[in-house]
């Protein structure tokens, strides 16, 4: 009786084949069959197979024209007669006790699958890799629900398991016919369908990374990398057809983003452009709930946001410094359905006429239907503002309040003031308030952020300590070259932690900025000049006006949790973003400002000399 059928697909591995075969024919478990499928080798592999076949009657040799790894493996499956199936790649080898230990474990536990550990061999050194790390499950029988990452986001290779043959045939398992990544489809099916899985925490397999011609060791280039999108579709179809998708959707999302990202990161530069477009199309077709997507590991979540935001690889390449500073897009999710209920019951007065600060903001038609969430957060501050001003352009809302949603208008009863002005674009979040309330402290807020309860109080408390400075919660550190010129904007990295007052702190308005009285140069009100110099960069304009007025900027810590509008940042709406508009134009806008106001560099230089 054959206990284990060992399938070995072979293609041009003459250098490693004998070691592989020796490790199999000398197993302590002797009741095995060895099915070798020569996939059209052009080297000496076939001769080696014939030599071993003559000396060991357990070896079956099947020859075929080249069909690739999956084709050769599936051919071998047709000849299986053993109770269990085990795969060995022809350039790898196994411990002499491997099959006996795996078979005994399977019999003892009636396992559909037995998992185990392996060791990788690299040219430089050996590295032990415990692929499954199932310490809590080593003495248990389990299924995928106990360790969902095993289905999609763990060790895919088919040789990583011993399979019960009856289980394999019941579900008609085989390797999908892909040139690359064919192991993934088999792993997803086997792990998700198995009812009894066990784990043997021993290193039984030697994974050969010494073979430079091996597919796993060859850098994937050109259009072969695009096969991953076919594999993704295959996996999604399988999960849905087997009613597994809802239970594994988050794991599938990680797989759908992680695997293409790994390929993208390793492609040569010439191949990245075309791959990026297919990658972006794939990401844009994702229909999962944004809240679920935001639960992904942040490395993959951030990559996803960048790809759907940036239209081509050139844009991505230009802005990749943002990926190195992923707090640029960090947020927690706000459940808008829950907020809608709170808004319907909201009766509090969010204003205090004796407050020392005014909060000023603006919006525009594409966002006006959601601005009530930001306003609600600003009316629920621990330090209530004296006024909460929402500046809107008459040009954009010709019917004024008749063009506004009732959910926003209702908040007038709680203290919101809607004020009308000319269309100063994003600059109107501050300029009209400076004109009308020149002797007040003004704090600006963005219209797509849900601000924490203590946001305004924290800004004001820092003002009490640092009253001559502008206070912000988010900033970039301006990089100055040795010749006192400013380096490119892309080198101005986001600052972590609190920052002492400096001209080199560029506040970015999304987190909120506190402007003390008379902190900006009088030119700040000259919108025509601002529009000429930096039409898409209000923060650069207000920073320049601060430096000209010799007002420094300080940053406080602790506001990573400000929450962005998820649907917009995930690209599920056509909402416009200044981020999209100005990221490629900031250097030109900075240059325009410095030409108009050369004194800025003098002031910055004086600060550097003092340091």
Coordinates of C-alpha atoms in Angstrom, one line a residue:
X1 CA 0.0 0.0 0.0
X2 CA 1.4 3.4 -1.0
X3 CA 1.2 5.8 1.9
X4 CA 2.5 8.9 0.3
X5 CA 2.8 9.9 -3.4
X6 CA 5.7 12.3 -4.0
X7 CA 5.3 14.5 -7.1
X8 CA 8.5 16.1 -8.4
X9 CA 8.1 18.4 -11.5
X10 CA 11.5 18.6 -13.3
X11 CA 12.9 21.2 -15.7
X12 CA 16.6 21.8 -16.4
X13 CA 17.9 21.2 -12.8
X14 CA 20.8 18.9 -13.5
X15 CA 23.0 20.7 -11.0
X16 CA 20.5 20.0 -8.1
X17 CA 18.4 17.0 -9.1
X18 CA 20.5 14.2 -7.6
X19 CA 20.5 15.8 -4.2
X20 CA 16.7 16.2 -4.4
X21 CA 16.2 12.6 -5.5
X22 CA 18.6 11.2 -2.9
X23 CA 16.6 12.9 -0.1
X24 CA 13.4 11.3 -1.4
X25 CA 14.5 7.7 -2.2
X26 CA 16.2 7.5 1.2
X27 CA 13.2 8.4 3.3
X28 CA 12.6 6.4 6.5
X29 CA 9.0 6.0 5.3
X30 CA 9.6 3.4 2.5
X31 CA 6.0 2.9 1.3
X32 CA 6.0 5.8 -1.1
X33 CA 5.8 6.4 -4.8
X34 CA 7.9 9.0 -6.6
X35 CA 6.3 10.6 -9.6
X36 CA 8.8 12.5 -11.6
X37 CA 7.5 14.6 -14.5
X38 CA 10.1 15.8 -16.9
X39 CA 8.7 19.0 -18.4
X40 CA 10.8 19.0 -21.6
X41 CA 14.2 19.5 -20.0
X42 CA 17.0 20.4 -22.5
X43 CA 19.9 19.7 -20.1
X44 CA 21.0 16.4 -18.5
X45 CA 18.0 16.2 -16.2
X46 CA 16.2 13.4 -18.1
X47 CA 19.3 11.2 -18.1
X48 CA 19.6 11.6 -14.3
X49 CA 15.9 10.6 -13.9
X50 CA 16.4 7.5 -16.1
X51 CA 19.5 6.5 -14.1
X52 CA 17.5 6.8 -10.8
X53 CA 14.5 5.0 -12.2
X54 CA 16.6 2.0 -13.1
X55 CA 17.8 1.6 -9.5
X56 CA 14.5 2.4 -7.6
X57 CA 11.3 0.8 -8.8
X58 CA 9.2 3.3 -6.8
X59 CA 10.1 6.0 -9.4
X60 CA 7.6 6.7 -12.2
X61 CA 8.9 8.9 -15.0
X62 CA 6.5 10.8 -17.2
X63 CA 7.8 12.9 -20.1
X64 CA 6.0 15.8 -21.7
X65 CA 6.6 18.9 -23.8
X66 CA 7.1 22.0 -21.7
X67 CA 3.9 23.1 -20.0
X68 CA 5.4 25.0 -17.1
X69 CA 5.4 24.2 -13.4
X70 CA 1.7 24.0 -13.0
X71 CA 1.3 21.8 -16.1
X72 CA 3.9 19.4 -14.9
X73 CA 2.5 19.2 -11.4
X74 CA -1.0 18.6 -12.6
X75 CA 0.3 15.8 -14.9
X76 CA 1.8 14.2 -11.8
X77 CA -1.5 14.3 -9.9
X78 CA -3.1 12.1 -12.5
X79 CA -0.8 9.2 -11.5
X80 CA -1.3 9.4 -7.7
X81 CA -2.3 6.2 -5.9
X82 CA -1.1 7.0 -2.3
X83 CA -3.2 8.0 0.7
X84 CA -1.4 11.3 0.9
X85 CA 0.3 13.7 -1.6
X86 CA 3.6 15.6 -1.1
X87 CA 5.2 18.0 -3.5
X88 CA 9.0 18.6 -3.9
X89 CA 10.5 21.1 -6.2
X90 CA 13.4 19.4 -8.1
X91 CA 16.0 21.9 -6.9
X92 CA 15.1 21.5 -3.2
X93 CA 15.5 18.6 -0.8
X94 CA 13.8 17.2 2.3
X95 CA 14.9 15.8 5.7
X96 CA 15.1 12.0 5.6
X97 CA 12.5 11.6 8.3
X98 CA 10.1 14.2 6.7
X99 CA 7.5 11.9 5.2
X100 CA 7.4 9.5 8.1
X101 CA 6.8 12.3 10.6
X102 CA 4.2 14.1 8.4
X103 CA 2.4 10.8 7.6
X104 CA 2.2 9.8 11.3
X105 CA 0.9 13.2 12.3
X106 CA -1.8 13.0 9.6
X107 CA -2.9 9.5 10.6
X108 CA -3.0 10.3 14.3
X109 CA -5.2 13.4 13.7
X110 CA -7.0 12.3 10.5
X111 CA -5.7 15.5 8.9
X112 CA -6.7 16.9 5.6
X113 CA -3.5 19.0 5.7
X114 CA -0.3 18.9 7.8
X115 CA 1.7 22.1 7.8
X116 CA 5.4 22.3 8.8
X117 CA 8.4 24.5 8.8
X118 CA 11.3 24.9 6.3
X119 CA 14.7 26.4 5.9
X120 CA 15.8 28.6 3.1
X121 CA 19.3 28.3 1.6
X122 CA 20.8 31.5 0.2
X123 CA 24.2 32.0 -1.5
X124 CA 25.6 33.9 1.5
X125 CA 24.1 31.9 4.4
X126 CA 21.3 29.8 5.7
X127 CA 18.3 31.4 7.2
X128 CA 15.7 29.5 9.2
X129 CA 12.2 30.6 8.5
X130 CA 9.3 29.3 10.6
X131 CA 6.7 30.1 8.0
X132 CA 3.6 29.4 9.9
X133 CA 4.5 30.4 13.5
X134 CA 1.5 28.5 14.9
X135 CA 2.8 27.9 18.4
X136 CA -0.7 28.1 19.9
X137 CA -2.0 25.5 17.4
X138 CA 0.8 23.0 17.4
X139 CA -1.2 20.4 19.4
X140 CA -4.6 21.2 17.9
X141 CA -6.7 20.3 14.9
X142 CA -8.1 23.5 13.4
X143 CA -9.5 25.0 10.2
X144 CA -8.8 28.3 8.5
X145 CA -11.1 30.3 10.9
X146 CA -8.4 29.8 13.6
X147 CA -5.7 31.4 11.4
X148 CA -7.2 33.3 8.5
X149 CA -3.9 34.6 7.2
X150 CA -3.0 31.1 6.2
X151 CA -5.6 31.2 3.4
X152 CA -4.3 34.2 1.4
X153 CA -1.5 36.1 3.1
X154 CA 0.9 33.4 4.3
X155 CA 3.2 30.8 2.8
X156 CA 1.7 29.9 -0.6
X157 CA 4.0 27.2 -2.0
X158 CA 2.4 23.8 -2.6
X159 CA 5.3 21.9 -1.0
X160 CA 4.5 23.4 2.4
X161 CA 1.9 20.9 3.2
X162 CA 1.1 17.2 3.2
X163 CA -2.3 16.6 1.6
X164 CA -4.8 13.8 2.1
X165 CA -5.5 12.4 -1.3
X166 CA -9.2 11.9 -0.7
X167 CA -9.6 15.5 0.3
X168 CA -7.6 16.6 -2.7
X169 CA -9.8 14.6 -5.1
X170 CA -13.1 15.5 -3.4
X171 CA -12.5 19.1 -4.1
X172 CA -10.8 18.5 -7.5
X173 CA -7.8 20.5 -6.4
X174 CA -5.0 21.4 -8.8
X175 CA -2.7 24.2 -9.7
X176 CA -4.3 26.9 -11.8
X177 CA -2.6 27.2 -15.2
X178 CA -0.7 30.4 -14.7
X179 CA 2.9 31.1 -15.7
X180 CA 3.6 32.6 -12.3
X181 CA 2.0 32.5 -8.9
X182 CA 0.2 29.3 -9.6
X183 CA 0.8 28.1 -6.0
X184 CA -1.6 30.8 -4.7
X185 CA -4.7 29.4 -6.1
X186 CA -4.0 25.9 -4.7
X187 CA -3.1 27.2 -1.3
X188 CA -6.3 29.3 -1.0
X189 CA -8.5 26.4 -2.0
X190 CA -6.7 23.8 0.2
X191 CA -6.5 25.9 3.4
X192 CA -10.1 27.3 3.1
X193 CA -11.7 24.0 2.3
X194 CA -9.8 21.7 4.8
X195 CA -11.8 20.8 7.9
X196 CA -8.9 19.2 9.7
X197 CA -5.5 21.0 9.7
X198 CA -2.6 20.2 11.9
X199 CA 0.8 21.7 12.3
X200 CA 4.1 20.0 12.9
X201 CA 6.6 22.6 14.2
X202 CA 9.8 21.0 12.7
X203 CA 12.0 22.0 9.8
X204 CA 11.5 19.3 7.3
X205 CA 12.1 21.0 3.9
X206 CA 15.1 22.7 2.4
X207 CA 14.1 25.5 0.1
X208 CA 16.9 26.2 -2.4
X209 CA 17.6 29.9 -3.2
X210 CA 21.0 28.9 -4.6
X211 CA 19.5 28.1 -8.0
X212 CA 19.7 31.5 -9.8
X213 CA 17.6 30.2 -12.7
X214 CA 14.8 29.2 -10.5
X215 CA 11.6 31.2 -11.1
X216 CA 11.4 32.3 -7.5
X217 CA 14.9 33.7 -7.7
X218 CA 14.5 35.5 -11.0
X219 CA 13.5 39.1 -11.0
X220 CA 10.1 39.4 -12.6
X221 CA 10.0 41.9 -15.4
X222 CA 7.8 43.2 -18.2
X223 CA 4.3 41.8 -18.8
X224 CA 4.8 38.6 -16.8
X225 CA 4.2 40.6 -13.6
X226 CA 0.7 41.4 -14.9
X227 CA -0.3 37.8 -14.3
X228 CA -0.9 38.7 -10.7
X229 CA -4.1 40.5 -11.7
X230 CA -5.4 37.3 -13.3
X231 CA -4.5 35.4 -10.1
X232 CA -6.3 38.0 -8.0
X233 CA -9.5 37.6 -10.1
X234 CA -9.1 33.8 -9.8
X235 CA -8.9 34.0 -6.0
X236 CA -11.8 36.4 -5.7
X237 CA -14.0 34.2 -8.0
X238 CA -13.1 31.1 -5.9
X239 CA -14.0 32.8 -2.6
X240 CA -17.3 34.0 -3.9
X241 CA -18.3 30.7 -5.5
X242 CA -17.6 28.9 -2.2
X243 CA -19.3 31.5 0.0
X244 CA -16.1 32.4 1.7
X245 CA -15.6 36.0 0.5
X246 CA -17.5 37.8 3.3
X247 CA -15.6 36.0 6.0
X248 CA -12.2 36.6 4.3
X249 CA -12.8 40.0 2.6
X250 CA -10.2 41.8 4.8
X251 CA -7.6 39.1 4.2
X252 CA -8.4 39.2 0.5
X253 CA -8.0 43.0 0.4
X254 CA -4.6 42.8 2.0
X255 CA -3.6 40.1 -0.6
X256 CA -5.1 42.3 -3.4
X257 CA -2.9 45.2 -2.5
X258 CA 0.1 43.5 -0.9
X259 CA 1.0 41.1 -3.8
X260 CA 1.0 43.7 -6.6
X261 CA 2.9 46.1 -4.3
X262 CA 5.7 43.6 -3.8
X263 CA 5.9 43.1 -7.6
X264 CA 5.8 46.8 -8.3
X265 CA 8.6 47.5 -5.8
X266 CA 10.9 45.0 -7.5
X267 CA 10.2 45.9 -11.1
X268 CA 12.8 47.7 -13.1
X269 CA 12.0 51.4 -13.7
X270 CA 11.2 50.8 -17.4
X271 CA 8.4 48.3 -16.5
X272 CA 6.8 50.3 -13.7
X273 CA 4.8 52.7 -15.8
X274 CA 2.6 50.2 -17.6
X275 CA 2.3 48.0 -14.5
X276 CA 1.2 51.1 -12.5
X277 CA -1.8 51.8 -14.8
X278 CA -3.1 48.2 -14.5
X279 CA -2.4 48.4 -10.7
X280 CA -4.5 51.6 -10.5
X281 CA -7.3 50.2 -12.5
X282 CA -7.4 47.2 -10.2
X283 CA -7.4 49.3 -7.1
X284 CA -10.1 51.6 -8.4
X285 CA -12.4 48.6 -9.1
X286 CA -12.3 47.6 -5.4
X287 CA -15.9 47.9 -4.1
X288 CA -15.3 47.2 -0.4
X289 CA -16.4 49.5 2.4
X290 CA -13.8 52.2 3.0
X291 CA -14.0 51.5 6.7
X292 CA -12.9 47.9 6.1
X293 CA -10.1 49.1 3.8
X294 CA -8.8 51.5 6.5
X295 CA -8.3 48.4 8.8
X296 CA -5.5 47.1 6.5
X297 CA -1.8 47.3 7.7
X298 CA -0.9 50.9 7.2
X299 CA 1.9 50.1 4.7
X300 CA -0.6 48.7 2.3
X301 CA -3.4 51.1 3.1
X302 CA -1.1 54.1 2.4
X303 CA 0.1 52.5 -0.9
X304 CA -3.5 52.0 -1.9
X305 CA -4.5 55.6 -1.2
X306 CA -1.5 57.0 -3.1
X307 CA -2.1 54.8 -6.2
X308 CA -5.8 55.7 -6.5
X309 CA -5.0 59.4 -6.0
X310 CA -2.1 59.7 -8.4
X311 CA -3.0 59.2 -12.0
X312 CA 0.2 57.8 -13.4
X313 CA 3.6 56.6 -12.4
X314 CA 5.3 59.9 -13.1
X315 CA 3.0 61.5 -10.5
X316 CA 3.6 58.7 -8.1
X317 CA 7.4 58.9 -8.6
X318 CA 7.3 62.7 -8.0
X319 CA 5.4 62.3 -4.8
X320 CA 6.9 59.1 -3.4
X321 CA 8.4 61.1 -0.5
X322 CA 4.9 61.2 0.8
X323 CA 5.0 57.4 1.1
X324 CA 8.1 57.8 3.2
X325 CA 6.1 60.1 5.4
X326 CA 2.9 58.1 5.6
X327 CA 1.4 60.3 8.3
X328 CA 0.5 62.6 5.4
X329 CA -2.6 60.5 4.9
X330 CA -3.1 59.0 8.4
X331 CA -6.5 59.1 9.8
X332 CA -9.0 57.2 11.9
X333 CA -12.4 56.5 10.5
X334 CA -15.5 58.5 11.4
X335 CA -18.8 56.7 11.0
X336 CA -20.9 59.2 9.2
X337 CA -24.1 57.3 9.8
X338 CA -23.5 57.5 13.6
X339 CA -22.8 61.3 13.2
X340 CA -26.0 61.8 11.3
X341 CA -27.9 60.5 14.3
X342 CA -26.0 62.8 16.6
X343 CA -26.6 65.8 14.3
X344 CA -30.3 65.1 14.4
X345 CA -30.3 65.3 18.2
X346 CA -27.8 68.1 18.6
X347 CA -29.2 71.1 20.6
X348 CA -26.1 72.4 22.4
X349 CA -24.8 75.9 21.9
X350 CA -21.2 75.6 20.6
X351 CA -20.3 79.2 21.0
X352 CA -19.1 81.3 24.0
X353 CA -19.2 85.1 23.5
X354 CA -16.4 85.5 26.1
X355 CA -14.1 83.1 24.3
X356 CA -10.7 84.5 23.2
X357 CA -10.7 82.9 19.8
X358 CA -12.6 82.8 16.5
X359 CA -12.7 79.8 14.3
X360 CA -12.7 80.4 10.5
X361 CA -13.2 78.0 7.6
X362 CA -14.4 77.8 4.1
X363 CA -15.9 75.3 1.7
X364 CA -17.1 74.9 -1.9
X365 CA -19.9 73.1 -3.8
X366 CA -18.1 69.7 -4.2
X367 CA -17.8 69.3 -0.4
X368 CA -20.7 71.3 1.0
X369 CA -22.9 68.2 1.4
X370 CA -20.5 66.9 4.0
X371 CA -19.1 70.0 5.7
X372 CA -21.7 69.6 8.5
X373 CA -19.5 66.9 10.1
X374 CA -16.6 69.2 10.5
X375 CA -18.8 72.0 11.8
X376 CA -20.4 69.6 14.3
X377 CA -16.9 68.7 15.6
X378 CA -16.0 72.4 15.9
X379 CA -19.2 73.1 17.9
X380 CA -18.3 70.4 20.4
X381 CA -14.9 71.8 21.5
X382 CA -13.9 71.8 25.2
X383 CA -12.9 75.5 24.6
X384 CA -15.8 77.0 22.7
X385 CA -15.0 79.7 20.1
X386 CA -16.4 83.2 20.2
X387 CA -17.5 82.7 16.6
X388 CA -17.5 79.8 14.1
X389 CA -17.4 81.4 10.7
X390 CA -18.0 79.5 7.4
X391 CA -17.1 81.7 4.5
X392 CA -18.7 80.9 1.2
X393 CA -18.4 82.5 -2.2
X394 CA -21.5 84.0 -3.7
X395 CA -20.2 83.1 -7.1
X396 CA -20.3 79.4 -6.2
X397 CA -23.6 79.5 -4.4
X398 CA -25.7 82.1 -6.3
X399 CA -28.9 81.3 -4.4
X400 CA -27.0 81.6 -1.1
X401 CA -28.6 79.6 1.6
X402 CA -31.1 78.0 -0.8
X403 CA -28.1 76.2 -2.3
X404 CA -27.0 74.8 1.1
X405 CA -28.1 71.5 2.7
X406 CA -30.5 71.6 5.6
X407 CA -28.1 69.5 7.7
X408 CA -25.7 72.4 7.5
X409 CA -28.3 75.2 7.9
X410 CA -29.6 73.6 11.0
X411 CA -26.3 74.1 12.8
X412 CA -26.9 77.9 12.7
X413 CA -29.1 77.3 15.7
X414 CA -26.0 75.9 17.5
X415 CA -23.8 78.9 16.7
X416 CA -22.6 78.5 13.2
X417 CA -22.4 81.8 11.2
X418 CA -22.5 81.5 7.4
X419 CA -20.9 84.5 5.8
X420 CA -20.7 85.5 2.1
X421 CA -17.7 86.9 0.2
X422 CA -16.1 87.1 -3.2
X423 CA -14.5 84.0 -4.5
X424 CA -11.0 83.9 -2.9
X425 CA -10.7 80.2 -3.4
X426 CA -9.0 78.5 -0.4
X427 CA -7.7 81.8 0.8
X428 CA -11.1 82.8 2.0
X429 CA -10.7 80.5 5.0
X430 CA -8.6 83.3 6.6
X431 CA -8.5 86.6 4.6
X432 CA -12.2 87.7 5.1
X433 CA -11.9 87.0 8.9
X434 CA -8.7 89.1 9.1
X435 CA -10.5 91.9 7.4
X436 CA -13.5 91.8 9.6
X437 CA -11.9 90.8 12.9
X438 CA -8.4 92.3 12.8
X439 CA -8.0 92.3 16.6
X440 CA -9.0 88.8 17.3
X441 CA -7.1 85.5 17.5
X442 CA -8.2 83.5 14.5
X443 CA -7.9 79.7 14.2
X444 CA -8.4 78.2 10.7
X445 CA -10.0 74.8 10.2
X446 CA -10.4 72.7 7.0
X447 CA -13.8 71.5 5.8
X448 CA -13.1 67.8 5.6
X449 CA -11.6 67.1 9.0
X450 CA -13.3 65.8 12.2
X451 CA -11.5 67.7 14.9
X452 CA -10.9 66.1 18.4
X453 CA -12.8 67.5 21.4
X454 CA -9.7 69.2 22.8
X455 CA -8.3 70.5 19.6
X456 CA -9.0 74.2 20.0
X457 CA -8.1 74.2 23.7
X458 CA -4.7 72.7 23.0
X459 CA -3.9 75.3 20.4
X460 CA -4.9 78.1 22.7
X461 CA -3.0 76.7 25.7
X462 CA 0.2 76.7 23.6
X463 CA -0.6 80.3 22.5
X464 CA -0.7 81.3 26.2
X465 CA 2.9 80.0 26.5
X466 CA 4.1 81.1 23.1
X467 CA 2.0 84.2 22.5
X468 CA 4.1 85.8 19.7
X469 CA 4.1 82.7 17.5
X470 CA 1.7 81.1 15.1
X471 CA 0.6 77.7 16.5
X472 CA -0.1 74.7 14.3
X473 CA -0.7 70.9 14.8
X474 CA 0.9 69.8 11.6
X475 CA 4.0 71.2 9.7
X476 CA 6.8 70.5 7.3
X477 CA 10.4 71.4 8.0
X478 CA 11.7 73.7 5.3
X479 CA 15.1 72.6 4.1
X480 CA 17.7 75.4 3.6
X481 CA 20.8 74.8 1.4
X482 CA 24.3 76.0 2.4
X483 CA 23.9 79.0 0.1
X484 CA 20.8 80.1 1.9
X485 CA 18.4 79.0 -0.9
X486 CA 15.4 76.8 -0.2
X487 CA 15.7 73.2 -1.3
X488 CA 12.9 71.6 -3.3
X489 CA 9.5 71.2 -1.7
X490 CA 9.7 67.4 -1.8
X491 CA 12.5 67.6 0.7
X492 CA 10.4 69.4 3.2
X493 CA 9.4 66.4 5.3
X494 CA 6.6 66.3 7.8
X495 CA 7.7 67.1 11.3
X496 CA 7.2 64.6 14.1
X497 CA 6.5 65.7 17.6
X498 CA 6.4 69.3 18.8
X499 CA 8.6 71.9 17.1
X500 CA 10.1 75.0 18.7
X501 CA 9.1 78.3 17.1
X502 CA 11.0 78.8 13.8
X503 CA 10.5 80.4 10.4
X504 CA 11.3 77.0 8.9
X505 CA 8.1 75.4 10.1
X506 CA 5.7 75.5 7.3
X507 CA 2.2 75.0 8.8
X508 CA -0.2 72.9 6.7
X509 CA -3.7 74.0 7.4
X510 CA -5.4 70.7 7.6
X511 CA -4.6 70.2 11.2
X512 CA -5.6 73.7 12.2
X513 CA -3.6 76.9 12.6
X514 CA -3.8 79.6 15.3
X515 CA -3.0 83.1 14.2
X516 CA -2.5 85.7 17.0
X517 CA -3.4 89.3 16.5
X518 CA -1.3 91.2 14.0
X519 CA 1.0 88.2 13.2
X520 CA 0.9 88.6 9.4
X521 CA 2.3 91.2 7.0
X522 CA -0.2 93.7 5.8
X523 CA 0.1 92.3 2.2
X524 CA -1.7 89.2 3.4
X525 CA -5.0 90.8 2.3
X526 CA -3.8 91.3 -1.3
X527 CA -5.5 88.4 -2.9
X528 CA -4.7 89.5 -6.4
X529 CA -1.0 89.2 -5.6
X530 CA -1.5 85.9 -3.8
X531 CA -3.4 84.6 -6.8
X532 CA -0.6 85.7 -9.1
X533 CA 2.2 84.2 -7.0
X534 CA 0.8 81.0 -5.5
X535 CA -2.8 80.4 -6.7
X536 CA -3.0 76.9 -5.3
X537 CA -0.9 77.2 -2.1
X538 CA -2.7 79.3 0.5
X539 CA -0.4 77.9 3.2
X540 CA 2.7 79.1 1.4
X541 CA 1.2 82.5 1.1
X542 CA 0.2 82.8 4.8
X543 CA 3.7 81.4 5.8
X544 CA 5.4 84.1 3.7
X545 CA 3.3 86.8 5.3
X546 CA 4.3 85.4 8.7
X547 CA 8.0 85.5 7.9
X548 CA 7.8 89.0 6.4
X549 CA 6.2 90.0 9.7
X550 CA 9.0 88.2 11.6
X551 CA 6.5 85.9 13.2
X552 CA 7.7 82.4 13.9
X553 CA 5.7 79.2 13.8
X554 CA 5.5 76.5 16.5
X555 CA 4.0 73.1 16.3
X556 CA 2.3 71.2 19.1
X557 CA 2.2 67.4 19.3
X558 CA -0.6 64.9 19.8
X559 CA -3.0 65.4 16.9
X560 CA -2.3 62.4 14.6
X561 CA -5.9 61.4 15.2
X562 CA -7.5 64.2 13.3
X563 CA -9.9 62.4 11.0
X564 CA -10.2 62.9 7.2
X565 CA -13.2 62.3 5.0
X566 CA -12.6 58.7 4.2
X567 CA -14.5 58.5 0.9
X568 CA -12.6 61.4 -0.5
X569 CA -9.1 60.2 0.6
X570 CA -9.8 56.8 -0.7
X571 CA -10.8 58.2 -4.1
X572 CA -14.4 57.0 -4.1
X573 CA -15.6 60.5 -5.0
X574 CA -14.6 63.0 -7.6
X575 CA -13.9 65.6 -4.9
X576 CA -11.1 68.0 -5.6
X577 CA -8.0 68.3 -3.4
X578 CA -5.4 71.0 -3.1
X579 CA -3.0 68.2 -2.5
X580 CA -3.6 67.0 -6.1
X581 CA -3.4 70.5 -7.5
X582 CA -0.3 71.9 -5.9
X583 CA 2.1 69.1 -5.2
X584 CA 3.7 69.5 -8.6
X585 CA 3.6 73.3 -8.6
X586 CA 4.9 74.2 -5.1
X587 CA 8.5 74.8 -6.2
X588 CA 7.3 77.3 -8.8
X589 CA 5.1 79.0 -6.3
X590 CA 7.8 79.2 -3.7
X591 CA 10.1 80.7 -6.4
X592 CA 7.4 83.3 -7.2
X593 CA 7.1 84.3 -3.6
X594 CA 10.8 84.6 -3.0
X595 CA 11.3 86.8 -6.2
X596 CA 8.5 89.1 -5.0
X597 CA 9.7 89.1 -1.3
X598 CA 13.5 88.5 -1.3
X599 CA 13.6 89.7 2.3
X600 CA 12.2 86.3 3.3
X601 CA 15.5 84.6 2.7
X602 CA 17.3 87.4 4.7
X603 CA 15.1 86.7 7.7
X604 CA 15.5 83.0 7.4
X605 CA 19.3 83.4 7.0
X606 CA 19.5 85.5 10.2
X607 CA 17.8 82.7 12.1
X608 CA 20.2 80.1 10.7
X609 CA 23.2 82.3 11.7
X610 CA 21.9 82.5 15.3
X611 CA 21.8 78.7 15.3

